[in-house]
């Protein structure tokens, strides 16, 4: 079964379609657990795919959610997406105890230069720690990567490749994505600030295209 606990995102990675908005709704841990209890009783399921942009909107939220899951003794297995910079060993251990078996992190790139450009607010060293800690906690870890950012170079891409090879022992899945310029992103709405030019729009509502070398 699937569940969405929140709409929007409190973070502002400039390429994301949520980056120009904000976190607009969050289901409380108490209400979420009640909902899960009802679904389990009605449909006799114990596996859930949570479809949040990021589960850990705050450390307090995750700890309370996990505590309530553990106290309710639902014995479910579930997965979700999360921000790596708000993770630590204690939280990962509690997540696993609460039934989390898979976490998907939006790494995007391991290039320090590109991480600053996209306003990711994390360092490669911190990413490396979280990848290892997630594996050690017994949680299947996946990384989202994006290639083709504006002003990205072959050197930036090689830094990401080297990071993935260096940490392959602790990475279970890698998702490869091509950059898309989204109309609702900060990168589109503030394109002069980020020096985005050479745009070509298409009839029929197609996505604008960007020449990353300009």
Short mmCIF file of N, CA and C in Angstrom, two decimals, residues 68-177:
data_model
loop_
_atom_site.label_atom_id
_atom_site.label_comp_id
_atom_site.label_asym_id
_atom_site.label_seq_id
_atom_site.Cartn_x
_atom_site.Cartn_y
_atom_site.Cartn_z
N UNK A 68 6.07 6.16 17.75
CA UNK A 68 4.67 5.75 17.71
C UNK A 68 4.50 4.43 16.95
N UNK A 69 5.28 4.23 15.88
CA UNK A 69 5.23 2.96 15.17
C UNK A 69 5.68 1.81 16.06
N UNK A 70 6.74 2.03 16.79
CA UNK A 70 7.28 0.98 17.67
C UNK A 70 6.29 0.67 18.80
N UNK A 71 5.73 1.72 19.40
CA UNK A 71 4.78 1.54 20.50
C UNK A 71 3.51 0.82 20.04
N UNK A 72 3.08 1.10 18.80
CA UNK A 72 1.86 0.48 18.27
C UNK A 72 2.08 -0.98 17.88
N UNK A 73 3.32 -1.41 17.78
CA UNK A 73 3.67 -2.79 17.43
C UNK A 73 2.95 -3.25 16.15
N UNK A 74 3.04 -2.39 15.12
CA UNK A 74 2.39 -2.72 13.85
C UNK A 74 3.16 -3.77 13.06
N UNK A 75 4.46 -3.86 13.31
CA UNK A 75 5.30 -4.84 12.61
C UNK A 75 5.19 -4.72 11.09
N UNK A 76 5.27 -3.48 10.60
CA UNK A 76 5.21 -3.26 9.16
C UNK A 76 6.61 -3.09 8.59
N UNK A 77 6.72 -3.26 7.27
CA UNK A 77 7.94 -2.98 6.53
C UNK A 77 7.64 -1.84 5.57
N UNK A 78 8.54 -0.86 5.47
CA UNK A 78 8.23 0.30 4.64
C UNK A 78 9.48 0.97 4.11
N UNK A 79 9.27 1.83 3.10
CA UNK A 79 10.37 2.58 2.51
C UNK A 79 9.93 4.00 2.25
N UNK A 80 10.90 4.93 2.09
CA UNK A 80 10.57 6.32 1.84
C UNK A 80 11.82 7.02 1.31
N UNK A 81 11.65 8.31 0.96
CA UNK A 81 12.76 9.17 0.58
C UNK A 81 13.15 10.05 1.76
N UNK A 82 14.42 10.45 1.82
CA UNK A 82 14.88 11.24 2.96
C UNK A 82 16.04 12.14 2.58
N UNK A 83 16.24 13.18 3.37
CA UNK A 83 17.39 14.07 3.23
C UNK A 83 18.57 13.45 3.98
N UNK A 84 19.71 13.26 3.32
CA UNK A 84 20.86 12.68 4.03
C UNK A 84 21.45 13.59 5.10
N UNK A 85 21.36 14.92 4.92
CA UNK A 85 22.02 15.81 5.87
C UNK A 85 21.34 15.84 7.23
N UNK A 86 20.10 15.39 7.32
CA UNK A 86 19.41 15.37 8.61
C UNK A 86 19.43 14.00 9.27
N UNK A 87 20.23 13.09 8.75
CA UNK A 87 20.33 11.75 9.30
C UNK A 87 21.51 11.65 10.26
N UNK A 88 21.39 10.71 11.19
CA UNK A 88 22.52 10.35 12.05
C UNK A 88 22.36 8.87 12.43
N UNK A 89 23.35 8.32 13.10
CA UNK A 89 23.32 6.90 13.43
C UNK A 89 22.11 6.54 14.31
N UNK A 90 21.83 7.38 15.30
CA UNK A 90 20.72 7.11 16.22
C UNK A 90 19.39 7.05 15.47
N UNK A 91 19.18 8.01 14.57
CA UNK A 91 17.93 8.05 13.82
C UNK A 91 17.80 6.83 12.90
N UNK A 92 18.88 6.46 12.24
CA UNK A 92 18.84 5.32 11.33
C UNK A 92 18.54 4.02 12.08
N UNK A 93 19.11 3.86 13.27
CA UNK A 93 18.83 2.67 14.08
C UNK A 93 17.36 2.63 14.48
N UNK A 94 16.80 3.78 14.83
CA UNK A 94 15.39 3.82 15.22
C UNK A 94 14.49 3.58 14.02
N UNK A 95 14.86 4.12 12.86
CA UNK A 95 14.08 3.88 11.65
C UNK A 95 14.00 2.39 11.33
N UNK A 96 15.14 1.72 11.46
CA UNK A 96 15.14 0.26 11.18
C UNK A 96 14.27 -0.48 12.19
N UNK A 97 14.35 -0.10 13.45
CA UNK A 97 13.53 -0.73 14.49
C UNK A 97 12.05 -0.52 14.22
N UNK A 98 11.72 0.63 13.61
CA UNK A 98 10.32 0.97 13.31
C UNK A 98 9.84 0.33 12.02
N UNK A 99 10.68 -0.45 11.36
CA UNK A 99 10.25 -1.18 10.17
C UNK A 99 10.75 -0.65 8.85
N UNK A 100 11.54 0.43 8.86
CA UNK A 100 12.07 0.97 7.61
C UNK A 100 13.13 0.04 7.05
N UNK A 101 12.95 -0.39 5.81
CA UNK A 101 13.92 -1.31 5.20
C UNK A 101 14.58 -0.71 3.97
N UNK A 102 14.13 0.49 3.55
CA UNK A 102 14.72 1.11 2.36
C UNK A 102 14.59 2.62 2.44
N UNK A 103 15.67 3.33 2.14
CA UNK A 103 15.67 4.79 2.08
C UNK A 103 16.30 5.23 0.77
N UNK A 104 15.65 6.18 0.12
CA UNK A 104 16.16 6.74 -1.12
C UNK A 104 16.62 8.17 -0.87
N UNK A 105 17.91 8.44 -1.12
CA UNK A 105 18.47 9.76 -0.90
C UNK A 105 18.68 10.48 -2.23
N UNK A 106 18.33 11.76 -2.26
CA UNK A 106 18.62 12.58 -3.43
C UNK A 106 20.02 13.14 -3.33
N UNK A 107 21.00 12.39 -3.80
CA UNK A 107 22.37 12.86 -3.79
C UNK A 107 22.60 13.87 -4.90
N UNK A 108 22.09 13.56 -6.08
CA UNK A 108 22.20 14.36 -7.31
C UNK A 108 23.62 14.36 -7.87
N UNK A 109 24.58 14.86 -7.10
CA UNK A 109 25.97 14.96 -7.55
C UNK A 109 26.88 14.92 -6.34
N UNK A 110 28.11 14.50 -6.54
CA UNK A 110 29.10 14.50 -5.46
C UNK A 110 30.12 15.62 -5.65
N UNK A 111 29.95 16.42 -6.70
CA UNK A 111 30.86 17.54 -6.96
C UNK A 111 30.57 18.67 -5.97
N UNK A 112 31.53 19.06 -5.14
CA UNK A 112 31.28 20.17 -4.20
C UNK A 112 30.83 21.44 -4.91
N UNK A 113 31.38 21.70 -6.08
CA UNK A 113 31.01 22.90 -6.85
C UNK A 113 29.54 22.85 -7.27
N UNK A 114 29.10 21.70 -7.77
CA UNK A 114 27.73 21.57 -8.21
C UNK A 114 26.76 21.51 -7.03
N UNK A 115 27.18 20.91 -5.93
CA UNK A 115 26.32 20.87 -4.74
C UNK A 115 26.03 22.29 -4.25
N UNK A 116 27.03 23.16 -4.33
CA UNK A 116 26.80 24.56 -3.95
C UNK A 116 25.89 25.25 -4.95
N UNK A 117 26.08 24.97 -6.23
CA UNK A 117 25.28 25.61 -7.27
C UNK A 117 23.80 25.27 -7.14
N UNK A 118 23.49 24.00 -6.88
CA UNK A 118 22.09 23.59 -6.79
C UNK A 118 21.51 23.79 -5.39
N UNK A 119 22.29 24.35 -4.50
CA UNK A 119 21.84 24.66 -3.13
C UNK A 119 21.41 23.41 -2.38
N UNK A 120 22.25 22.36 -2.46
CA UNK A 120 21.92 21.09 -1.82
C UNK A 120 22.22 21.10 -0.32
N UNK A 121 23.14 21.92 0.10
CA UNK A 121 23.44 22.12 1.52
C UNK A 121 23.94 20.85 2.20
N UNK A 122 24.82 20.16 1.52
CA UNK A 122 25.47 18.98 2.10
C UNK A 122 26.83 18.83 1.46
N UNK A 123 27.74 18.15 2.14
CA UNK A 123 29.09 17.94 1.62
C UNK A 123 29.27 16.46 1.23
N UNK A 124 30.20 16.19 0.33
CA UNK A 124 30.46 14.79 -0.04
C UNK A 124 30.87 13.92 1.16
N UNK A 125 31.64 14.50 2.09
CA UNK A 125 32.06 13.73 3.27
C UNK A 125 30.85 13.31 4.10
N UNK A 126 29.88 14.22 4.25
CA UNK A 126 28.67 13.90 5.00
C UNK A 126 27.85 12.85 4.26
N UNK A 127 27.75 12.98 2.95
CA UNK A 127 27.06 11.98 2.14
C UNK A 127 27.67 10.60 2.34
N UNK A 128 28.98 10.56 2.33
CA UNK A 128 29.69 9.29 2.49
C UNK A 128 29.37 8.64 3.83
N UNK A 129 29.34 9.44 4.89
CA UNK A 129 29.00 8.93 6.22
C UNK A 129 27.59 8.35 6.24
N UNK A 130 26.63 9.08 5.67
CA UNK A 130 25.24 8.64 5.72
C UNK A 130 25.03 7.36 4.92
N UNK A 131 25.69 7.26 3.78
CA UNK A 131 25.59 6.04 2.97
C UNK A 131 26.09 4.84 3.78
N UNK A 132 27.20 5.01 4.45
CA UNK A 132 27.76 3.91 5.25
C UNK A 132 26.88 3.58 6.44
N UNK A 133 26.41 4.61 7.17
CA UNK A 133 25.58 4.40 8.35
C UNK A 133 24.25 3.73 7.99
N UNK A 134 23.69 4.09 6.83
CA UNK A 134 22.43 3.48 6.39
C UNK A 134 22.62 1.99 6.17
N UNK A 135 23.70 1.62 5.52
CA UNK A 135 24.01 0.22 5.28
C UNK A 135 24.25 -0.52 6.59
N UNK A 136 24.99 0.09 7.48
CA UNK A 136 25.29 -0.54 8.78
C UNK A 136 24.04 -0.72 9.63
N UNK A 137 23.03 0.15 9.42
CA UNK A 137 21.78 0.03 10.16
C UNK A 137 20.88 -1.08 9.62
N UNK A 138 21.28 -1.68 8.48
CA UNK A 138 20.47 -2.74 7.88
C UNK A 138 19.37 -2.23 6.99
N UNK A 139 19.53 -1.01 6.48
CA UNK A 139 18.54 -0.39 5.59
C UNK A 139 19.09 -0.36 4.17
N UNK A 140 18.28 -0.81 3.22
CA UNK A 140 18.66 -0.79 1.80
C UNK A 140 18.74 0.67 1.35
N UNK A 141 19.91 1.09 0.90
CA UNK A 141 20.11 2.48 0.54
C UNK A 141 20.18 2.71 -0.95
N UNK A 142 19.43 3.70 -1.44
CA UNK A 142 19.47 4.06 -2.85
C UNK A 142 19.85 5.52 -3.01
N UNK A 143 20.53 5.85 -4.11
CA UNK A 143 20.95 7.21 -4.38
C UNK A 143 20.39 7.67 -5.72
N UNK A 144 19.77 8.85 -5.72
CA UNK A 144 19.34 9.49 -6.96
C UNK A 144 20.48 10.38 -7.47
N UNK A 145 20.84 10.22 -8.72
CA UNK A 145 21.85 11.08 -9.33
C UNK A 145 21.24 11.79 -10.54
N UNK A 146 21.77 12.96 -10.84
CA UNK A 146 21.30 13.74 -11.99
C UNK A 146 22.52 14.18 -12.81
N UNK A 147 22.45 13.98 -14.10
CA UNK A 147 23.52 14.40 -15.01
C UNK A 147 22.96 15.43 -15.99
N UNK A 148 23.75 16.46 -16.27
CA UNK A 148 23.35 17.46 -17.25
C UNK A 148 22.95 18.79 -16.65
N UNK A 149 23.34 19.02 -15.38
CA UNK A 149 23.07 20.33 -14.78
C UNK A 149 23.74 21.44 -15.59
N UNK A 150 23.15 22.63 -15.61
CA UNK A 150 23.83 23.76 -16.23
C UNK A 150 25.22 23.95 -15.63
N UNK A 151 26.20 24.18 -16.47
CA UNK A 151 27.59 24.45 -16.07
C UNK A 151 28.30 23.23 -15.48
N UNK A 152 27.68 22.06 -15.55
CA UNK A 152 28.36 20.85 -15.12
C UNK A 152 29.42 20.47 -16.14
N UNK A 153 30.57 20.04 -15.67
CA UNK A 153 31.66 19.66 -16.55
C UNK A 153 31.93 18.15 -16.46
N UNK A 154 32.76 17.66 -17.34
CA UNK A 154 33.15 16.25 -17.27
C UNK A 154 33.86 15.96 -15.95
N UNK A 155 34.60 16.93 -15.46
CA UNK A 155 35.28 16.75 -14.17
C UNK A 155 34.26 16.57 -13.04
N UNK A 156 33.18 17.35 -13.06
CA UNK A 156 32.13 17.21 -12.05
C UNK A 156 31.51 15.81 -12.11
N UNK A 157 31.24 15.34 -13.32
CA UNK A 157 30.65 14.02 -13.49
C UNK A 157 31.60 12.94 -12.99
N UNK A 158 32.89 13.10 -13.27
CA UNK A 158 33.87 12.11 -12.83
C UNK A 158 33.96 12.07 -11.31
N UNK A 159 33.82 13.21 -10.65
CA UNK A 159 33.82 13.25 -9.19
C UNK A 159 32.67 12.41 -8.64
N UNK A 160 31.50 12.52 -9.29
CA UNK A 160 30.34 11.73 -8.86
C UNK A 160 30.59 10.24 -9.09
N UNK A 161 31.13 9.90 -10.26
CA UNK A 161 31.44 8.50 -10.56
C UNK A 161 32.43 7.94 -9.54
N UNK A 162 33.46 8.71 -9.23
CA UNK A 162 34.46 8.27 -8.26
C UNK A 162 33.83 8.05 -6.88
N UNK A 163 32.92 8.93 -6.50
CA UNK A 163 32.23 8.78 -5.21
C UNK A 163 31.44 7.48 -5.17
N UNK A 164 30.71 7.21 -6.25
CA UNK A 164 29.90 5.99 -6.30
C UNK A 164 30.77 4.74 -6.26
N UNK A 165 31.88 4.75 -6.97
CA UNK A 165 32.79 3.60 -6.95
C UNK A 165 33.44 3.42 -5.59
N UNK A 166 33.79 4.54 -4.98
CA UNK A 166 34.46 4.49 -3.67
C UNK A 166 33.53 3.95 -2.58
N UNK A 167 32.24 4.17 -2.75
CA UNK A 167 31.28 3.77 -1.71
C UNK A 167 30.35 2.64 -2.15
N UNK A 168 30.70 1.94 -3.24
CA UNK A 168 29.80 0.94 -3.80
C UNK A 168 29.47 -0.18 -2.82
N UNK A 169 30.36 -0.43 -1.87
CA UNK A 169 30.11 -1.48 -0.87
C UNK A 169 28.86 -1.19 -0.04
N UNK A 170 28.54 0.10 0.11
CA UNK A 170 27.43 0.50 0.98
C UNK A 170 26.22 1.02 0.21
N UNK A 171 26.27 0.99 -1.13
CA UNK A 171 25.17 1.49 -1.95
C UNK A 171 24.46 0.31 -2.60
N UNK A 172 23.16 0.21 -2.40
CA UNK A 172 22.41 -0.91 -2.95
C UNK A 172 21.82 -0.63 -4.33
N UNK A 173 21.40 0.61 -4.56
CA UNK A 173 20.78 0.98 -5.83
C UNK A 173 21.18 2.39 -6.22
N UNK A 174 21.44 2.59 -7.52
CA UNK A 174 21.73 3.93 -8.04
C UNK A 174 20.72 4.23 -9.14
N UNK A 175 20.08 5.39 -9.03
CA UNK A 175 19.11 5.81 -10.04
C UNK A 175 19.72 6.95 -10.85
N UNK A 176 19.79 6.78 -12.16
CA UNK A 176 20.40 7.78 -13.04
C UNK A 176 19.30 8.61 -13.71
N UNK A 177 19.41 9.92 -13.61
CA UNK A 177 18.42 10.82 -14.19
C UNK A 177 19.10 11.89 -15.03
#
